[in-house]
mmCIF file of C-alpha atoms and ligand atoms in Angstrom:
data_model
loop_
_atom_site.group_PDB
_atom_site.id
_atom_site.type_symbol
_atom_site.label_atom_id
_atom_site.label_comp_id
_atom_site.label_asym_id
_atom_site.label_seq_id
_atom_site.Cartn_x
_atom_site.Cartn_y
_atom_site.Cartn_z
ATOM 1 C CA MET A 23 33.646 30.824 -2.870
ATOM 2 C CA LYS A 24 31.819 31.038 0.486
ATOM 3 C CA ASP A 25 30.297 34.429 1.310
ATOM 4 C CA PRO A 26 32.189 36.243 4.089
ATOM 5 C CA LEU A 27 30.536 36.189 7.508
ATOM 6 C CA THR A 28 27.970 38.862 8.232
ATOM 7 C CA LEU A 29 28.360 40.883 11.439
ATOM 8 C CA SER A 30 25.511 38.962 13.085
ATOM 9 C CA GLU A 31 27.008 35.574 12.155
ATOM 10 C CA PHE A 32 30.397 36.717 13.463
ATOM 11 C CA ILE A 33 28.930 37.786 16.813
ATOM 12 C CA ILE A 34 27.208 34.424 17.220
ATOM 13 C CA GLN A 35 30.496 32.646 16.450
ATOM 14 C CA GLN A 36 32.612 34.863 18.712
ATOM 15 C CA GLN A 37 30.459 35.375 21.783
ATOM 16 C CA ALA A 38 30.571 32.109 23.711
ATOM 17 C CA GLU A 39 28.111 32.928 26.478
ATOM 18 C CA ALA A 40 24.636 33.301 25.051
ATOM 19 C CA GLU A 41 23.697 36.272 27.267
ATOM 20 C CA ALA A 42 26.636 38.404 26.115
ATOM 21 C CA ARG A 43 25.963 37.344 22.544
ATOM 22 C CA GLY A 44 22.394 38.522 22.810
ATOM 23 C CA ASP A 45 23.200 41.807 24.505
ATOM 24 C CA LEU A 46 26.118 42.646 22.243
ATOM 25 C CA SER A 47 24.194 41.682 19.153
ATOM 26 C CA GLN A 48 21.345 43.969 20.261
ATOM 27 C CA ILE A 49 23.649 46.938 20.885
ATOM 28 C CA LEU A 50 25.777 46.489 17.752
ATOM 29 C CA GLY A 51 22.559 46.021 15.814
ATOM 30 C CA ALA A 52 21.375 49.429 17.011
ATOM 31 C CA ILE A 53 24.725 51.014 16.177
ATOM 32 C CA THR A 54 24.817 49.500 12.681
ATOM 33 C CA LEU A 55 21.199 50.542 12.034
ATOM 34 C CA ALA A 56 21.935 54.178 12.941
ATOM 35 C CA SER A 57 25.239 54.077 11.034
ATOM 36 C CA LYS A 58 23.417 52.913 7.875
ATOM 37 C CA ILE A 59 21.132 55.954 8.199
ATOM 38 C CA VAL A 60 24.119 58.278 8.757
ATOM 39 C CA HIS A 61 25.913 56.626 5.806
ATOM 40 C CA ARG A 62 22.896 57.410 3.609
ATOM 41 C CA GLU A 63 22.780 61.075 4.673
ATOM 42 C CA ILE A 64 26.547 61.580 4.339
ATOM 43 C CA ASN A 65 26.511 60.126 0.835
ATOM 44 C CA LYS A 66 23.846 62.648 -0.164
ATOM 45 C CA ALA A 67 25.451 65.500 1.764
ATOM 46 C CA GLY A 68 25.991 67.624 -1.312
ATOM 47 C CA LEU A 69 22.343 67.263 -2.342
ATOM 48 C CA LEU A 70 20.625 67.714 0.995
ATOM 49 C CA ASP A 71 20.642 70.568 3.452
ATOM 50 C CA ILE A 72 22.385 68.232 5.938
ATOM 51 C CA THR A 73 25.828 69.803 5.944
ATOM 52 C CA GLY A 74 27.141 72.981 7.421
ATOM 53 C CA SER A 75 26.563 74.593 10.753
ATOM 54 C CA ALA A 76 23.393 74.079 12.727
ATOM 55 C CA GLY A 77 23.898 77.591 14.081
ATOM 56 C CA GLN A 78 24.478 76.399 17.654
ATOM 57 C CA GLU A 79 27.381 75.192 19.790
ATOM 58 C CA ASN A 80 27.864 72.026 21.837
ATOM 59 C CA ILE A 81 29.089 71.910 25.442
ATOM 60 C CA GLN A 82 32.623 72.157 24.097
ATOM 61 C CA GLY A 83 31.804 75.507 22.503
ATOM 62 C CA GLU A 84 32.279 73.831 19.104
ATOM 63 C CA ASP A 85 30.025 74.749 16.208
ATOM 64 C CA GLN A 86 27.536 71.877 15.861
ATOM 65 C CA GLN A 87 27.028 70.662 12.312
ATOM 66 C CA LYS A 88 23.536 69.729 11.160
ATOM 67 C CA LEU A 89 24.721 66.153 10.710
ATOM 68 C CA ASP A 90 26.074 66.061 14.279
ATOM 69 C CA LEU A 91 22.590 66.716 15.633
ATOM 70 C CA TYR A 92 20.844 64.432 13.132
ATOM 71 C CA ALA A 93 23.212 61.532 13.819
ATOM 72 C CA ASN A 94 23.025 62.071 17.588
ATOM 73 C CA GLU A 95 19.240 61.687 17.461
ATOM 74 C CA LYS A 96 19.409 58.578 15.256
ATOM 75 C CA PHE A 97 21.902 56.820 17.551
ATOM 76 C CA LYS A 98 19.892 57.743 20.666
ATOM 77 C CA GLN A 99 16.642 56.470 19.110
ATOM 78 C CA ALA A 100 18.206 53.202 17.931
ATOM 79 C CA LEU A 101 19.945 52.496 21.252
ATOM 80 C CA ALA A 102 16.938 53.449 23.415
ATOM 81 C CA ALA A 103 14.696 51.135 21.383
ATOM 82 C CA ARG A 104 16.779 48.055 22.211
ATOM 83 C CA GLY A 105 15.946 48.094 25.893
ATOM 84 C CA ASN A 106 19.302 46.860 27.223
ATOM 85 C CA VAL A 107 21.010 50.285 27.189
ATOM 86 C CA CYS A 108 20.070 52.510 30.121
ATOM 87 C CA GLY A 109 21.864 55.687 29.118
ATOM 88 C CA ILE A 110 24.256 57.450 26.756
ATOM 89 C CA ALA A 111 26.933 60.104 27.077
ATOM 90 C CA SER A 112 27.441 61.930 23.789
ATOM 91 C CA GLU A 113 29.734 64.676 22.537
ATOM 92 C CA GLU A 114 26.536 66.419 21.438
ATOM 93 C CA GLU A 115 24.842 66.251 24.879
ATOM 94 C CA GLU A 116 25.877 68.439 27.825
ATOM 95 C CA ASP A 117 24.824 65.774 30.342
ATOM 96 C CA PHE A 118 24.219 62.042 30.032
ATOM 97 C CA VAL A 119 20.819 60.959 28.686
ATOM 98 C CA GLU A 120 18.891 58.314 30.635
ATOM 99 C CA PHE A 121 16.887 55.762 28.666
ATOM 100 C CA CYS A 122 15.790 53.640 31.558
ATOM 101 C CA GLY A 123 13.463 55.933 33.481
ATOM 102 C CA ILE A 124 11.410 53.728 35.801
ATOM 103 C CA GLU A 125 8.436 54.018 33.481
ATOM 104 C CA ASN A 126 10.570 52.696 30.607
ATOM 105 C CA ARG A 127 11.873 49.642 32.436
ATOM 106 C CA GLY A 128 11.996 46.989 29.789
ATOM 107 C CA ILE A 129 14.697 44.363 29.358
ATOM 108 C CA ALA A 130 17.236 44.665 32.182
ATOM 109 C CA SER A 131 19.000 47.832 31.054
ATOM 110 C CA LYS A 132 22.507 47.002 32.177
ATOM 111 C CA TYR A 133 24.723 48.766 29.614
ATOM 112 C CA ILE A 134 25.760 52.360 29.083
ATOM 113 C CA ILE A 135 27.243 53.888 25.932
ATOM 114 C CA ALA A 136 29.649 56.796 25.429
ATOM 115 C CA MET A 137 29.840 58.033 21.869
ATOM 116 C CA ASP A 138 30.851 60.685 19.405
ATOM 117 C CA PRO A 139 28.089 60.411 16.770
ATOM 118 C CA VAL A 140 30.064 62.113 13.999
ATOM 119 C CA ASP A 141 33.714 62.812 14.730
ATOM 120 C CA GLY A 142 35.341 65.252 12.325
ATOM 121 C CA SER A 143 31.967 66.435 11.000
ATOM 122 C CA SER A 144 33.370 69.753 9.753
ATOM 123 C CA ASN A 145 35.071 67.674 7.032
ATOM 124 C CA ILE A 146 31.804 66.483 5.478
ATOM 125 C CA ASP A 147 31.478 69.581 3.282
ATOM 126 C CA VAL A 148 34.841 68.771 1.674
ATOM 127 C CA ASN A 149 34.288 65.019 1.253
ATOM 128 C CA ILE A 150 36.873 63.914 3.802
ATOM 129 C CA PRO A 151 36.035 60.686 5.711
ATOM 130 C CA VAL A 152 34.368 61.111 9.109
ATOM 131 C CA GLY A 153 33.483 58.570 11.782
ATOM 132 C CA THR A 154 31.301 57.470 14.672
ATOM 133 C CA ILE A 155 33.148 56.334 17.815
ATOM 134 C CA PHE A 156 31.462 54.262 20.553
ATOM 135 C CA SER A 157 32.348 52.728 23.890
ATOM 136 C CA ILE A 158 30.238 50.183 25.832
ATOM 137 C CA TYR A 159 30.334 49.565 29.614
ATOM 138 C CA LYS A 160 28.249 47.601 32.081
ATOM 139 C CA ARG A 161 26.487 49.998 34.458
ATOM 140 C CA LEU A 162 27.714 50.093 38.089
ATOM 141 C CA SER A 163 24.471 51.331 39.680
ATOM 142 C CA PRO A 164 21.664 48.877 40.627
ATOM 143 C CA ILE A 165 19.345 48.008 37.728
ATOM 144 C CA ASP A 166 16.253 49.122 39.702
ATOM 145 C CA GLU A 167 17.658 52.652 40.110
ATOM 146 C CA GLY A 168 18.219 55.442 37.619
ATOM 147 C CA VAL A 169 21.576 55.596 35.840
ATOM 148 C CA LYS A 170 24.217 57.670 37.630
ATOM 149 C CA LEU A 171 27.174 59.834 36.535
ATOM 150 C CA ALA A 172 29.516 57.244 38.070
ATOM 151 C CA ASP A 173 28.225 54.722 35.500
ATOM 152 C CA PHE A 174 29.857 56.873 32.808
ATOM 153 C CA LEU A 175 33.036 57.922 34.663
ATOM 154 C CA GLN A 176 34.591 54.457 34.546
ATOM 155 C CA LYS A 177 38.192 53.807 33.549
ATOM 156 C CA GLY A 178 38.705 52.735 29.939
ATOM 157 C CA CYS A 179 40.009 49.352 31.107
ATOM 158 C CA GLU A 180 36.414 48.570 32.206
ATOM 159 C CA GLN A 181 35.009 48.760 28.655
ATOM 160 C CA VAL A 182 33.229 45.594 27.470
ATOM 161 C CA ALA A 183 33.352 46.666 23.815
ATOM 162 C CA ALA A 184 34.432 49.628 21.685
ATOM 163 C CA GLY A 185 34.596 50.518 18.042
ATOM 164 C CA TYR A 186 34.135 53.009 15.267
ATOM 165 C CA VAL A 187 32.335 53.372 11.976
ATOM 166 C CA ILE A 188 34.321 55.122 9.244
ATOM 167 C CA TYR A 189 32.318 56.746 6.441
ATOM 168 C CA GLY A 190 34.952 56.833 3.707
ATOM 169 C CA SER A 191 35.466 55.334 0.256
ATOM 170 C CA SER A 192 33.558 52.501 1.878
ATOM 171 C CA THR A 193 31.711 52.458 5.194
ATOM 172 C CA MET A 194 33.310 50.124 7.724
ATOM 173 C CA LEU A 195 32.580 49.048 11.284
ATOM 174 C CA VAL A 196 35.693 48.152 13.316
ATOM 175 C CA TYR A 197 35.173 46.843 16.862
ATOM 176 C CA THR A 198 36.585 44.792 19.716
ATOM 177 C CA THR A 199 35.120 42.982 22.718
ATOM 178 C CA GLY A 200 38.586 42.243 24.106
ATOM 179 C CA ASN A 201 39.328 39.328 21.773
ATOM 180 C CA GLY A 202 41.138 41.176 18.985
ATOM 181 C CA VAL A 203 39.932 43.717 16.432
ATOM 182 C CA ASN A 204 37.802 42.888 13.391
ATOM 183 C CA GLY A 205 36.578 45.064 10.518
ATOM 184 C CA PHE A 206 33.312 44.787 8.595
ATOM 185 C CA THR A 207 32.602 46.496 5.290
ATOM 186 C CA PHE A 208 29.087 47.716 4.494
ATOM 187 C CA ASP A 209 27.505 46.503 1.246
ATOM 188 C CA PRO A 210 24.832 49.149 0.619
ATOM 189 C CA SER A 211 23.227 47.068 -2.136
ATOM 190 C CA ILE A 212 22.276 44.477 0.490
ATOM 191 C CA GLY A 213 22.350 46.698 3.600
ATOM 192 C CA THR A 214 24.691 44.295 5.387
ATOM 193 C CA PHE A 215 28.116 44.532 7.044
ATOM 194 C CA TYR A 216 30.471 41.694 5.973
ATOM 195 C CA LEU A 217 33.684 40.595 7.711
ATOM 196 C CA SER A 218 36.446 42.051 5.516
ATOM 197 C CA HIS A 219 39.406 42.682 7.879
ATOM 198 C CA GLU A 220 39.874 39.772 10.305
ATOM 199 C CA ASN A 221 42.159 40.165 13.340
ATOM 200 C CA MET A 222 43.437 43.662 12.492
ATOM 201 C CA ARG A 223 46.917 44.379 13.910
ATOM 202 C CA PHE A 224 49.185 47.437 13.829
ATOM 203 C CA PRO A 225 52.239 46.625 11.703
ATOM 204 C CA GLU A 226 55.241 46.275 14.034
ATOM 205 C CA LYS A 227 57.090 49.071 12.288
ATOM 206 C CA GLY A 228 55.142 52.060 11.060
ATOM 207 C CA SER A 229 56.437 55.076 9.196
ATOM 208 C CA ILE A 230 53.556 57.554 9.376
ATOM 209 C CA TYR A 231 53.237 60.322 11.935
ATOM 210 C CA SER A 232 50.022 62.307 12.313
ATOM 211 C CA ILE A 233 50.122 65.619 14.200
ATOM 212 C CA ASN A 234 48.858 69.107 13.368
ATOM 213 C CA GLU A 235 52.180 70.870 12.723
ATOM 214 C CA GLY A 236 50.249 74.110 12.286
ATOM 215 C CA ASN A 237 50.462 74.347 16.083
ATOM 216 C CA SER A 238 54.277 73.947 16.086
ATOM 217 C CA LEU A 239 55.054 77.444 17.391
ATOM 218 C CA ASN A 240 53.135 76.502 20.550
ATOM 219 C CA PHE A 241 54.542 72.985 20.997
ATOM 220 C CA SER A 242 56.949 72.131 23.827
ATOM 221 C CA GLU A 243 60.666 71.643 23.160
ATOM 222 C CA GLY A 244 60.177 67.886 23.469
ATOM 223 C CA ILE A 245 57.417 67.728 20.837
ATOM 224 C CA SER A 246 59.446 69.947 18.499
ATOM 225 C CA ASN A 247 62.418 67.599 18.972
ATOM 226 C CA TYR A 248 60.184 64.626 18.163
ATOM 227 C CA ILE A 249 58.838 66.230 14.973
ATOM 228 C CA ASN A 250 62.409 67.025 13.873
ATOM 229 C CA ASN A 251 63.353 63.408 14.531
ATOM 230 C CA CYS A 252 60.448 62.234 12.341
ATOM 231 C CA LYS A 253 62.075 64.173 9.471
ATOM 232 C CA SER A 254 65.529 62.659 10.044
ATOM 233 C CA HIS A 255 67.298 59.364 9.401
ATOM 234 C CA SER A 256 67.284 58.624 13.147
ATOM 235 C CA THR A 257 63.766 57.177 13.111
ATOM 236 C CA LEU A 258 62.934 53.526 13.883
ATOM 237 C CA VAL A 259 63.023 52.784 10.153
ATOM 238 C CA GLY A 260 66.267 54.701 9.500
ATOM 239 C CA LYS A 261 64.651 57.251 7.205
ATOM 240 C CA PRO A 262 62.180 60.127 7.501
ATOM 241 C CA TYR A 263 58.562 59.225 8.356
ATOM 242 C CA LYS A 264 55.661 60.297 6.143
ATOM 243 C CA ALA A 265 53.510 63.147 7.469
ATOM 244 C CA ARG A 266 49.801 62.329 7.121
ATOM 245 C CA TYR A 267 47.152 64.392 8.968
ATOM 246 C CA VAL A 268 43.556 64.383 7.724
ATOM 247 C CA GLY A 269 42.005 66.384 10.544
ATOM 248 C CA SER A 270 39.543 63.527 11.092
ATOM 249 C CA PHE A 271 40.645 61.298 13.995
ATOM 250 C CA VAL A 272 38.859 58.141 12.827
ATOM 251 C CA ALA A 273 40.371 58.475 9.333
ATOM 252 C CA ASP A 274 43.896 59.042 10.691
ATOM 253 C CA PHE A 275 43.551 56.192 13.194
ATOM 254 C CA HIS A 276 42.145 53.758 10.613
ATOM 255 C CA ARG A 277 44.932 54.453 8.101
ATOM 256 C CA ASN A 278 47.602 54.081 10.800
ATOM 257 C CA LEU A 279 46.021 50.820 12.030
ATOM 258 C CA ILE A 280 46.316 49.334 8.548
ATOM 259 C CA LYS A 281 49.631 50.844 7.436
ATOM 260 C CA GLY A 282 51.374 51.434 10.778
ATOM 261 C CA GLY A 283 51.819 54.839 12.339
ATOM 262 C CA ILE A 284 51.262 57.149 15.278
ATOM 263 C CA PHE A 285 48.633 59.832 15.888
ATOM 264 C CA ILE A 286 49.471 62.554 18.381
ATOM 265 C CA TYR A 287 47.229 65.266 19.769
ATOM 266 C CA PRO A 288 49.443 66.684 22.514
ATOM 267 C CA ALA A 289 48.870 69.192 25.247
ATOM 268 C CA TYR A 290 50.186 72.598 24.205
ATOM 269 C CA THR A 291 49.481 76.200 25.075
ATOM 270 C CA GLY A 292 46.432 76.204 22.753
ATOM 271 C CA ALA A 293 45.048 72.997 24.336
ATOM 272 C CA PRO A 294 46.451 72.542 27.876
ATOM 273 C CA LYS A 295 44.791 69.108 28.243
ATOM 274 C CA GLY A 296 44.898 68.176 24.566
ATOM 275 C CA LYS A 297 41.717 68.176 22.467
ATOM 276 C CA LEU A 298 40.318 64.661 22.296
ATOM 277 C CA ARG A 299 37.795 63.556 24.912
ATOM 278 C CA ILE A 300 38.599 60.638 27.217
ATOM 279 C CA LEU A 301 35.165 58.985 27.332
ATOM 280 C CA TYR A 302 34.189 58.802 23.672
ATOM 281 C CA GLU A 303 37.408 59.340 21.714
ATOM 282 C CA CYS A 304 40.545 58.362 23.692
ATOM 283 C CA ASN A 305 39.188 55.331 25.590
ATOM 284 C CA PRO A 306 37.429 53.467 22.746
ATOM 285 C CA MET A 307 40.345 54.014 20.374
ATOM 286 C CA ALA A 308 42.854 53.059 23.077
ATOM 287 C CA PHE A 309 40.973 49.769 23.678
ATOM 288 C CA LEU A 310 41.108 49.060 19.932
ATOM 289 C CA ALA A 311 44.769 50.086 19.706
ATOM 290 C CA GLU A 312 45.868 47.743 22.516
ATOM 291 C CA GLN A 313 43.745 44.900 21.148
ATOM 292 C CA ALA A 314 45.498 45.409 17.782
ATOM 293 C CA GLY A 315 48.957 45.192 19.394
ATOM 294 C CA GLY A 316 49.399 48.963 19.595
ATOM 295 C CA LYS A 317 49.621 51.415 22.475
ATOM 296 C CA ALA A 318 47.791 54.505 23.727
ATOM 297 C CA THR A 319 49.080 56.922 26.381
ATOM 298 C CA ASP A 320 48.716 60.532 27.441
ATOM 299 C CA GLY A 321 52.447 60.947 26.919
ATOM 300 C CA SER A 322 53.391 58.909 29.965
ATOM 301 C CA ASN A 323 50.319 57.137 31.408
ATOM 302 C CA ARG A 324 48.232 54.351 29.821
ATOM 303 C CA ILE A 325 44.970 55.927 28.544
ATOM 304 C CA LEU A 326 42.862 52.973 29.747
ATOM 305 C CA ASP A 327 44.042 53.553 33.344
ATOM 306 C CA LEU A 328 42.976 57.224 33.468
ATOM 307 C CA GLN A 329 40.171 57.968 35.944
ATOM 308 C CA PRO A 330 37.845 60.491 34.229
ATOM 309 C CA GLN A 331 36.451 63.197 36.534
ATOM 310 C CA GLU A 332 33.851 64.636 34.146
ATOM 311 C CA LEU A 333 31.942 63.561 31.007
ATOM 312 C CA HIS A 334 33.761 65.757 28.487
ATOM 313 C CA GLU A 335 37.227 65.684 30.033
ATOM 314 C CA ARG A 336 40.084 65.844 27.529
ATOM 315 C CA SER A 337 43.494 64.185 27.487
ATOM 316 C CA PRO A 338 46.666 64.443 25.431
ATOM 317 C CA LEU A 339 46.794 61.366 23.162
ATOM 318 C CA TYR A 340 49.693 59.357 21.719
ATOM 319 C CA ILE A 341 48.209 56.318 19.929
ATOM 320 C CA GLY A 342 49.339 53.799 17.331
ATOM 321 C CA SER A 343 52.163 51.315 16.669
ATOM 322 C CA ALA A 344 53.634 50.475 20.084
ATOM 323 C CA GLU A 345 57.280 51.075 19.154
ATOM 324 C CA MET A 346 56.428 54.477 17.663
ATOM 325 C CA VAL A 347 54.589 55.526 20.842
ATOM 326 C CA ASP A 348 57.621 54.453 22.911
ATOM 327 C CA GLU A 349 59.946 56.371 20.552
ATOM 328 C CA ALA A 350 57.829 59.537 20.808
ATOM 329 C CA GLU A 351 57.599 59.367 24.618
ATOM 330 C CA ALA A 352 61.381 58.828 24.980
ATOM 331 C CA ILE A 353 62.280 61.816 22.799
ATOM 332 C CA ILE A 354 59.620 64.126 24.250
ATOM 333 C CA LEU A 355 60.215 63.252 27.922
ATOM 334 C CA ALA A 356 64.019 63.659 27.455
ATOM 335 C CA ALA A 357 63.379 67.371 26.968
ATOM 336 C CA ASP A 358 60.084 67.971 28.777
ATOM 337 C CA ALA A 359 60.292 65.763 31.882
ATOM 338 C CA PRO A 360 60.457 67.842 35.092
ATOM 339 C CA GLU A 361 63.979 68.215 36.578
ATOM 340 C CA GLY A 362 65.009 65.207 38.627
ATOM 341 C CA SER A 363 62.111 63.051 37.449
HETATM 342 P P1 P6P B 26 42.737 70.170 14.825
HETATM 343 C C1 P6P B 26 37.730 66.789 14.751
HETATM 344 O O1 P6P B 26 37.212 68.040 15.206
HETATM 345 C C2 P6P B 26 38.686 66.312 15.823
HETATM 346 O O2 P6P B 26 38.024 66.150 17.030
HETATM 347 C C3 P6P B 26 39.350 65.019 15.388
HETATM 348 O O3 P6P B 26 38.540 64.255 14.563
HETATM 349 C C4 P6P B 26 40.603 65.499 14.688
HETATM 350 O O4 P6P B 26 41.676 64.572 14.767
HETATM 351 C C5 P6P B 26 40.947 66.777 15.456
HETATM 352 O O5 P6P B 26 39.723 67.269 15.975
HETATM 353 C C6 P6P B 26 41.583 67.826 14.571
HETATM 354 O O6 P6P B 26 41.857 68.935 15.398
HETATM 355 O O7 P6P B 26 42.917 71.065 16.017
HETATM 356 O O8 P6P B 26 44.070 69.579 14.355
HETATM 357 O O9 P6P B 26 41.961 70.765 13.699
#
């Protein structure tokens, strides 16, 4: 039986134009290199002083985990070394980081990256899967100038590639360049990612809903109505949905992508604009969701059409099987939509 394609072989096959193939291969090569290092540290988390709080907070006021900072450095080093990335916006960095200072001008640095180095990192101590999320854009500013904030505040529909690495029972890279979604499983004995999930698609009908019901007392009437519907026989599948919420976005998204489902992080009194960040959580996952036949909105607007105003801006997020997103929006808006809308 023929060995499955490696990630590099797949990129060569998929990227028609040589330039894009070279650039994308370079960037994904940097991401997979750093993810192999993060994979190694996560798998030894119980043995190394790599878990727990780093004793400082990020720009979001969230307690940074030691692995957050370690992974952030590894991804920055790997991406800066490739020469075709001129800057990165990271959950762990207050401002964007420029790689292409005039003195560093190497290969034409025409890409920028937005990323969450380790999403859900507080789960590492309890062995729950965590993930890296990344989003790739072409810069807007001239190559012979420094990178600008506007390079990072692009709409999600401008992404040239996006993906995630999930560090779970196996480590997988799942990404899209706009031609479908493909998953690669890491074989640590060889240090290589192999194509294992070709053309990933959300099942038409899902029966899993993922939302933190611990916040229910603060949810709107519409969201409460939706959650009640999930527990009834009025759902799209004629019976109650299954409640699954890991508290790790990449893990919840990945399970729903394979089994069918919807993940919701809504706006509510405790999070007026939701919790997940547009640049490096909502947009990359929304690109993947749409490429896999799913849908991603903020409750009424397409995520990929949102115009971010700042690096760490948040948005409510409804993402997953398209019919389930439509069902949720219809029930929620029936109660929450402003009078006369
Ligand atoms: P809550 C992890 O901190 C994260 O950003 C996502 O990975 C996860 O889905 C969400 O927050 C969980 O948030 O408020 O339900 O604990």
